[in-house]
Amino acid sequence: MPKLTINEKICTHCGLCAKGCPYGIISLPDGAVPCYIAGGSDRCILCGHCEALCPTGAIVVNDPRLDPTTYESGLADIEPERLGRYLRMRRSIRRYREESIDKAVVGDLMDIVRFAPTGGNRQPVRWLIIHDTQELRRLTAMVVDWMRSISGSDSPFAARFNLPVMIGGWEEGRDYICWNAPHLVIAYAREDIPVARTDAVIALTHLDIAAPSFGLGTCWGGIFQHAVNSWEPLRGALNLPPEHVSIHCLVLGYPAISYQRPPKRNPASIVWR
Ligand SMILES: Cc1cc2nc3c(=O)[nH]c(=O)nc-3n(C[C@H](O)[C@H](O)[C@H](O)COP(=O)(O)O)c2cc1C
């Protein structure tokens, strides 16, 4: 159960911790330091906003589930112009260098991704990182097996994608599924937490956005995920824990191409009220 530790010497009684608590479970008794209301600790979702808001660092949330690592403080100070350029230049990468990414680098990337928002701060997303490129090729070959099994059928997937080209390409060493990327990052979660699907897509989006700042490229594995949903041998090979499902995935590697300018996009479709 979480506990609040208050440094009474530096608490200014400003009340920002109580005001910032999304569940209203921190009270500030007259002249005293902040504390949980009765039963509050049971309902604390460990979002840490009380701690993050405190101007003097007087309040600390303690819970054995929390990673104690602390990071440099400071306001998010990137200007819209720079951020806009960065986001507009992010691309789906479909050509990769034959070079593995050090696990420590992937770890640094995932250390950013774990700060993505999750419903009720439940943090239900788990990761399966296929770091071994040979293993990724083995799994991709299973996607091709699935394609062969539906090729020529009335499956909507077979109608939408050019399966003969994809299957033939694979046989000749061209990978239209994972683009010969060295790695694949799969986000999975318990299937009985409906919001976990949204959480996983948000976390993958953070990964997708953060990767270029490490010099890395990504591409969403929509076809791979479709095959996971449809092909039992591939699901079996992933060997996720019982009651867990793969939600979506991204291939990851060092890009072998660089884009010179953003492509054009549709205007934003907005209704103002
Ligand atoms: C949910 C999702 C699934 C995708 N699946 C694939 C895929 O299986 N293969 C692929 O090459 N690109 C895939 N993409 C990439 C899209 O084709 C790409 O985002 C789109 O063409 C826009 O290009 P950009 O990402 O460079 O802006 C996927 C993207 C999303 C968001």
Short mmCIF file of C-alpha atoms and ligand atoms in Angstrom, two decimals:
data_model
loop_
_atom_site.label_atom_id
_atom_site.label_comp_id
_atom_site.label_asym_id
_atom_site.label_seq_id
_atom_site.Cartn_x
_atom_site.Cartn_y
_atom_site.Cartn_z
CA MET A 1 0.00 0.00 0.00
CA PRO A 2 1.40 3.46 -0.83
CA LYS A 3 2.55 5.82 1.89
CA LEU A 4 3.21 9.56 1.74
CA THR A 5 6.39 10.85 3.31
CA ILE A 6 6.36 14.58 4.02
CA ASN A 7 9.39 16.64 4.86
CA GLU A 8 7.74 19.00 7.35
CA LYS A 9 10.69 21.37 7.30
CA ILE A 10 10.21 22.28 3.65
CA CYS A 11 6.45 21.77 3.14
CA THR A 12 4.97 25.23 2.52
CA HIS A 13 1.33 24.05 2.93
CA CYS A 14 0.60 25.44 -0.53
CA GLY A 15 -1.92 22.65 -1.17
CA LEU A 16 -0.86 21.97 -4.76
CA CYS A 17 -0.49 18.25 -3.96
CA ALA A 18 -4.11 18.02 -2.78
CA LYS A 19 -5.42 20.13 -5.67
CA GLY A 20 -3.50 18.05 -8.21
CA CYS A 21 -4.73 14.67 -6.93
CA PRO A 22 -7.17 13.28 -9.55
CA TYR A 23 -9.02 11.22 -6.91
CA GLY A 24 -9.19 13.89 -4.19
CA ILE A 25 -7.60 11.58 -1.64
CA ILE A 26 -5.03 13.99 -0.21
CA SER A 27 -6.14 16.42 2.45
CA LEU A 28 -4.35 19.35 3.99
CA PRO A 29 -5.58 19.71 7.58
CA ASP A 30 -5.31 23.28 8.93
CA GLY A 31 -1.70 24.02 9.80
CA ALA A 32 -0.67 20.39 9.30
CA VAL A 33 1.15 18.68 6.46
CA PRO A 34 -0.68 16.80 3.65
CA CYS A 35 -1.86 13.24 4.26
CA TYR A 36 -4.16 10.66 2.67
CA ILE A 37 -7.82 10.94 3.70
CA ALA A 38 -9.19 7.82 5.45
CA GLY A 39 -8.99 4.94 2.95
CA GLY A 40 -7.19 7.19 0.49
CA SER A 41 -4.09 5.09 0.31
CA ASP A 42 -6.20 2.13 -0.96
CA ARG A 43 -7.49 4.25 -3.81
CA CYS A 44 -4.19 5.89 -4.73
CA ILE A 45 -3.32 5.04 -8.36
CA LEU A 46 0.35 6.02 -7.87
CA CYS A 47 0.15 8.67 -10.59
CA GLY A 48 2.67 10.70 -8.57
CA HIS A 49 1.15 14.06 -9.47
CA CYS A 50 1.35 15.22 -5.84
CA GLU A 51 5.09 14.58 -5.86
CA ALA A 52 5.60 15.99 -9.34
CA LEU A 53 3.74 19.23 -8.54
CA CYS A 54 5.36 20.03 -5.18
CA PRO A 55 7.43 23.23 -5.56
CA THR A 56 9.87 22.23 -2.78
CA GLY A 57 10.02 18.45 -3.20
CA ALA A 58 8.52 17.99 0.26
CA ILE A 59 6.17 15.11 -0.62
CA VAL A 60 7.26 11.64 -1.72
CA VAL A 61 5.00 8.71 -2.62
CA ASN A 62 6.49 5.44 -1.38
CA ASP A 63 5.42 2.10 -2.76
CA PRO A 64 7.48 -1.02 -3.42
CA ARG A 65 5.99 -1.25 -6.93
CA LEU A 66 7.60 2.03 -7.99
CA ASP A 67 10.96 2.19 -9.74
CA PRO A 68 13.00 4.58 -7.56
CA THR A 69 14.97 6.07 -10.48
CA THR A 70 14.71 9.86 -10.53
CA TYR A 71 15.23 12.06 -13.57
CA GLU A 72 16.34 15.61 -14.16
CA SER A 73 13.55 18.06 -13.39
CA GLY A 74 12.50 20.85 -15.66
CA LEU A 75 9.70 22.11 -17.80
CA ALA A 76 8.98 20.63 -21.22
CA ASP A 77 10.55 23.44 -23.18
CA ILE A 78 10.59 22.32 -26.82
CA GLU A 79 9.16 24.98 -29.13
CA PRO A 80 6.19 24.05 -31.38
CA GLU A 81 8.22 24.87 -34.48
CA ARG A 82 10.99 22.35 -33.59
CA LEU A 83 8.57 19.71 -32.37
CA GLY A 84 6.44 20.15 -35.49
CA ARG A 85 9.48 19.69 -37.73
CA TYR A 86 10.51 16.58 -35.79
CA LEU A 87 7.04 15.00 -35.95
CA ARG A 88 6.44 15.90 -39.58
CA MET A 89 9.77 14.32 -40.55
CA ARG A 90 9.00 11.02 -38.75
CA ARG A 91 8.44 8.33 -41.39
CA SER A 92 7.64 4.66 -41.60
CA ILE A 93 11.02 3.11 -42.42
CA ARG A 94 11.03 0.24 -44.89
CA ARG A 95 14.77 -0.18 -45.49
CA TYR A 96 17.16 -1.06 -42.68
CA ARG A 97 20.88 -1.51 -42.25
CA GLU A 98 22.00 -5.05 -41.40
CA GLU A 99 22.99 -3.94 -37.93
CA SER A 100 21.64 -5.00 -34.59
CA ILE A 101 20.72 -2.35 -32.02
CA ASP A 102 22.49 -2.71 -28.71
CA LYS A 103 20.08 -3.90 -26.03
CA ALA A 104 21.19 -0.99 -23.82
CA VAL A 105 20.01 1.47 -26.51
CA VAL A 106 16.66 -0.31 -26.82
CA GLY A 107 16.48 -0.21 -23.01
CA ASP A 108 17.02 3.57 -23.02
CA LEU A 109 14.23 3.92 -25.58
CA MET A 110 11.87 1.77 -23.51
CA ASP A 111 12.74 3.83 -20.45
CA ILE A 112 11.12 6.81 -22.18
CA VAL A 113 8.18 4.75 -23.45
CA ARG A 114 7.20 3.57 -19.96
CA PHE A 115 6.14 7.15 -19.15
CA ALA A 116 3.31 7.04 -21.71
CA PRO A 117 -0.13 7.63 -20.17
CA THR A 118 -2.35 4.65 -19.28
CA GLY A 119 -6.00 4.49 -18.19
CA GLY A 120 -6.13 4.87 -14.40
CA ASN A 121 -2.31 4.71 -14.44
CA ARG A 122 -2.66 0.90 -14.52
CA GLN A 123 0.40 0.48 -16.77
CA PRO A 124 -0.85 -2.85 -18.14
CA VAL A 125 1.36 -2.97 -21.23
CA ARG A 126 4.00 -5.72 -21.42
CA TRP A 127 6.66 -6.00 -24.09
CA LEU A 128 8.03 -8.87 -26.11
CA ILE A 129 11.13 -7.68 -27.93
CA ILE A 130 12.29 -10.02 -30.67
CA HIS A 131 15.90 -8.93 -30.58
CA ASP A 132 17.32 -12.02 -32.30
CA THR A 133 17.04 -11.28 -36.03
CA GLN A 134 17.01 -14.99 -36.98
CA GLU A 135 14.06 -15.48 -34.64
CA LEU A 136 12.29 -12.56 -36.31
CA ARG A 137 12.87 -14.15 -39.72
CA ARG A 138 11.45 -17.45 -38.38
CA LEU A 139 8.32 -15.62 -37.16
CA THR A 140 8.01 -13.68 -40.41
CA ALA A 141 8.19 -16.94 -42.35
CA MET A 142 5.12 -18.01 -40.36
CA VAL A 143 3.32 -14.87 -41.54
CA VAL A 144 4.15 -15.97 -45.09
CA ASP A 145 2.77 -19.46 -44.28
CA TRP A 146 -0.46 -17.76 -43.22
CA MET A 147 -0.50 -15.75 -46.46
CA ARG A 148 -0.07 -18.95 -48.48
CA SER A 149 -2.99 -20.48 -46.57
CA ILE A 150 -5.35 -17.65 -47.57
CA SER A 151 -3.95 -16.85 -51.01
CA GLY A 152 -6.71 -17.22 -53.61
CA SER A 153 -9.40 -17.43 -50.90
CA ASP A 154 -12.20 -14.88 -50.39
CA SER A 155 -10.49 -13.50 -47.27
CA PRO A 156 -10.73 -9.66 -47.23
CA PHE A 157 -7.00 -9.57 -46.52
CA ALA A 158 -6.28 -11.59 -49.68
CA ALA A 159 -8.43 -9.16 -51.66
CA ARG A 160 -6.70 -6.07 -50.24
CA PHE A 161 -3.05 -7.09 -50.41
CA ASN A 162 -1.03 -8.36 -53.31
CA LEU A 163 -0.25 -11.72 -51.74
CA PRO A 164 1.52 -13.30 -54.73
CA VAL A 165 4.01 -10.40 -54.72
CA MET A 166 4.51 -10.64 -50.95
CA ILE A 167 4.92 -14.41 -50.96
CA GLY A 168 7.09 -14.40 -54.09
CA GLY A 169 9.16 -11.53 -52.66
CA TRP A 170 9.81 -13.49 -49.46
CA GLU A 171 10.97 -16.47 -51.50
CA GLU A 172 13.47 -14.17 -53.24
CA GLY A 173 14.68 -12.48 -50.03
CA ARG A 174 12.41 -9.41 -50.11
CA ASP A 175 10.50 -8.98 -46.89
CA TYR A 176 7.26 -6.99 -47.37
CA ILE A 177 6.16 -7.79 -43.82
CA CYS A 178 8.96 -6.71 -41.49
CA TRP A 179 11.07 -5.03 -44.16
CA ASN A 180 14.19 -7.04 -43.18
CA ALA A 181 14.36 -5.01 -39.97
CA PRO A 182 16.59 -6.57 -37.32
CA HIS A 183 14.06 -6.35 -34.46
CA LEU A 184 10.35 -6.38 -33.64
CA VAL A 185 8.74 -4.84 -30.55
CA ILE A 186 5.39 -6.36 -29.59
CA ALA A 187 3.10 -4.69 -27.03
CA TYR A 188 0.83 -7.17 -25.27
CA ALA A 189 -1.50 -7.13 -22.30
CA ARG A 190 -4.15 -9.11 -20.46
CA GLU A 191 -7.16 -9.51 -22.73
CA ASP A 192 -9.63 -8.72 -19.92
CA ILE A 193 -8.43 -5.09 -19.51
CA PRO A 194 -10.26 -3.32 -22.36
CA VAL A 195 -8.38 -0.01 -21.97
CA ALA A 196 -5.07 -1.89 -22.28
CA ARG A 197 -5.50 -1.92 -26.08
CA THR A 198 -5.58 1.86 -26.13
CA ASP A 199 -2.71 2.01 -23.63
CA ALA A 200 -0.60 -0.27 -25.83
CA VAL A 201 -1.21 1.79 -28.97
CA ILE A 202 -0.32 4.97 -27.08
CA ALA A 203 2.88 3.38 -25.74
CA LEU A 204 3.83 2.14 -29.21
CA THR A 205 3.16 5.61 -30.55
CA HIS A 206 5.57 7.04 -27.98
CA LEU A 207 8.11 4.47 -29.14
CA ASP A 208 7.47 5.39 -32.77
CA ILE A 209 8.00 9.07 -31.94
CA ALA A 210 11.02 8.66 -29.66
CA ALA A 211 12.93 6.22 -31.91
CA PRO A 212 14.24 8.79 -34.47
CA SER A 213 15.86 10.79 -31.65
CA PHE A 214 18.09 7.71 -31.14
CA GLY A 215 18.83 7.54 -34.88
CA LEU A 216 16.43 4.57 -35.13
CA GLY A 217 13.61 3.85 -37.54
CA THR A 218 10.32 2.04 -37.05
CA CYS A 219 7.40 0.75 -39.05
CA TRP A 220 4.08 -0.44 -37.67
CA GLY A 221 3.67 -4.17 -38.16
CA GLY A 222 0.03 -4.14 -39.22
CA ILE A 223 0.38 -7.22 -41.42
CA PHE A 224 2.36 -9.07 -38.74
CA GLN A 225 -0.30 -8.27 -36.12
CA HIS A 226 -3.08 -9.33 -38.51
CA ALA A 227 -1.31 -12.67 -38.92
CA VAL A 228 -0.93 -13.03 -35.13
CA ASN A 229 -4.70 -12.54 -34.80
CA SER A 230 -5.42 -15.04 -37.58
CA TRP A 231 -2.77 -17.77 -37.47
CA GLU A 232 -2.56 -20.05 -34.45
CA PRO A 233 0.97 -21.38 -35.20
CA LEU A 234 2.32 -17.81 -35.07
CA ARG A 235 0.41 -17.04 -31.86
CA GLY A 236 1.81 -20.24 -30.38
CA ALA A 237 5.34 -19.28 -31.40
CA LEU A 238 5.02 -15.93 -29.57
CA ASN A 239 4.23 -17.95 -26.45
CA LEU A 240 2.68 -15.06 -24.53
CA PRO A 241 1.55 -15.74 -20.95
CA PRO A 242 -1.97 -17.20 -20.56
CA GLU A 243 -4.83 -14.69 -20.97
CA HIS A 244 -2.50 -12.17 -22.65
CA VAL A 245 -2.84 -11.01 -26.24
CA SER A 246 -0.57 -9.22 -28.66
CA ILE A 247 -2.06 -5.80 -29.36
CA HIS A 248 0.26 -4.29 -31.94
CA CYS A 249 3.90 -4.13 -32.91
CA LEU A 250 6.65 -2.07 -34.53
CA VAL A 251 9.72 -3.20 -36.41
CA LEU A 252 12.86 -1.42 -35.28
CA GLY A 253 16.31 -0.86 -36.75
CA TYR A 254 18.83 1.63 -38.12
CA PRO A 255 17.37 3.21 -41.27
CA ALA A 256 19.20 2.62 -44.54
CA ILE A 257 17.45 5.61 -46.11
CA SER A 258 16.84 9.20 -45.10
CA TYR A 259 13.89 11.35 -46.05
CA GLN A 260 14.52 14.85 -47.31
CA ARG A 261 11.15 16.47 -46.73
CA PRO A 262 7.72 15.64 -45.25
CA PRO A 263 5.13 14.22 -47.66
CA LYS A 264 1.80 15.98 -48.20
CA ARG A 265 -1.17 15.10 -46.05
CA ASN A 266 -4.91 15.79 -46.06
CA PRO A 267 -6.03 18.93 -44.23
CA ALA A 268 -7.06 18.26 -40.62
CA SER A 269 -10.75 17.36 -40.56
CA ILE A 270 -12.09 19.42 -37.67
CA VAL A 271 -15.59 20.31 -36.52
CA TRP A 272 -15.55 23.35 -34.24
CA ARG A 273 -18.36 23.84 -31.75
C1 LIG B 1 -1.81 0.72 -37.37
C2 LIG B 1 -0.81 0.79 -38.49
C3 LIG B 1 -0.45 -0.37 -39.16
C4 LIG B 1 0.49 -0.31 -40.18
N1 LIG B 1 0.91 -1.47 -40.77
C5 LIG B 1 1.88 -1.42 -41.71
C6 LIG B 1 2.38 -2.63 -42.29
O1 LIG B 1 1.99 -3.74 -41.96
N2 LIG B 1 3.36 -2.52 -43.23
C7 LIG B 1 3.85 -1.31 -43.62
O2 LIG B 1 4.74 -1.28 -44.46
N3 LIG B 1 3.39 -0.15 -43.09
C8 LIG B 1 2.43 -0.17 -42.13
N4 LIG B 1 1.98 0.99 -41.57
C9 LIG B 1 2.57 2.28 -41.98
C10 LIG B 1 1.60 3.13 -42.80
O3 LIG B 1 1.49 2.61 -44.09
C11 LIG B 1 2.18 4.56 -42.79
O4 LIG B 1 2.10 5.07 -41.49
C12 LIG B 1 1.44 5.49 -43.73
O5 LIG B 1 1.57 5.08 -45.07
C13 LIG B 1 1.97 6.93 -43.60
O6 LIG B 1 3.39 6.97 -43.79
P1 LIG B 1 4.33 7.60 -42.67
O7 LIG B 1 4.21 6.73 -41.43
O8 LIG B 1 5.71 7.58 -43.23
O9 LIG B 1 3.84 8.98 -42.40
C14 LIG B 1 1.04 0.95 -40.56
C15 LIG B 1 0.68 2.10 -39.88
C16 LIG B 1 -0.22 2.03 -38.84
C17 LIG B 1 -0.55 3.29 -38.09
#
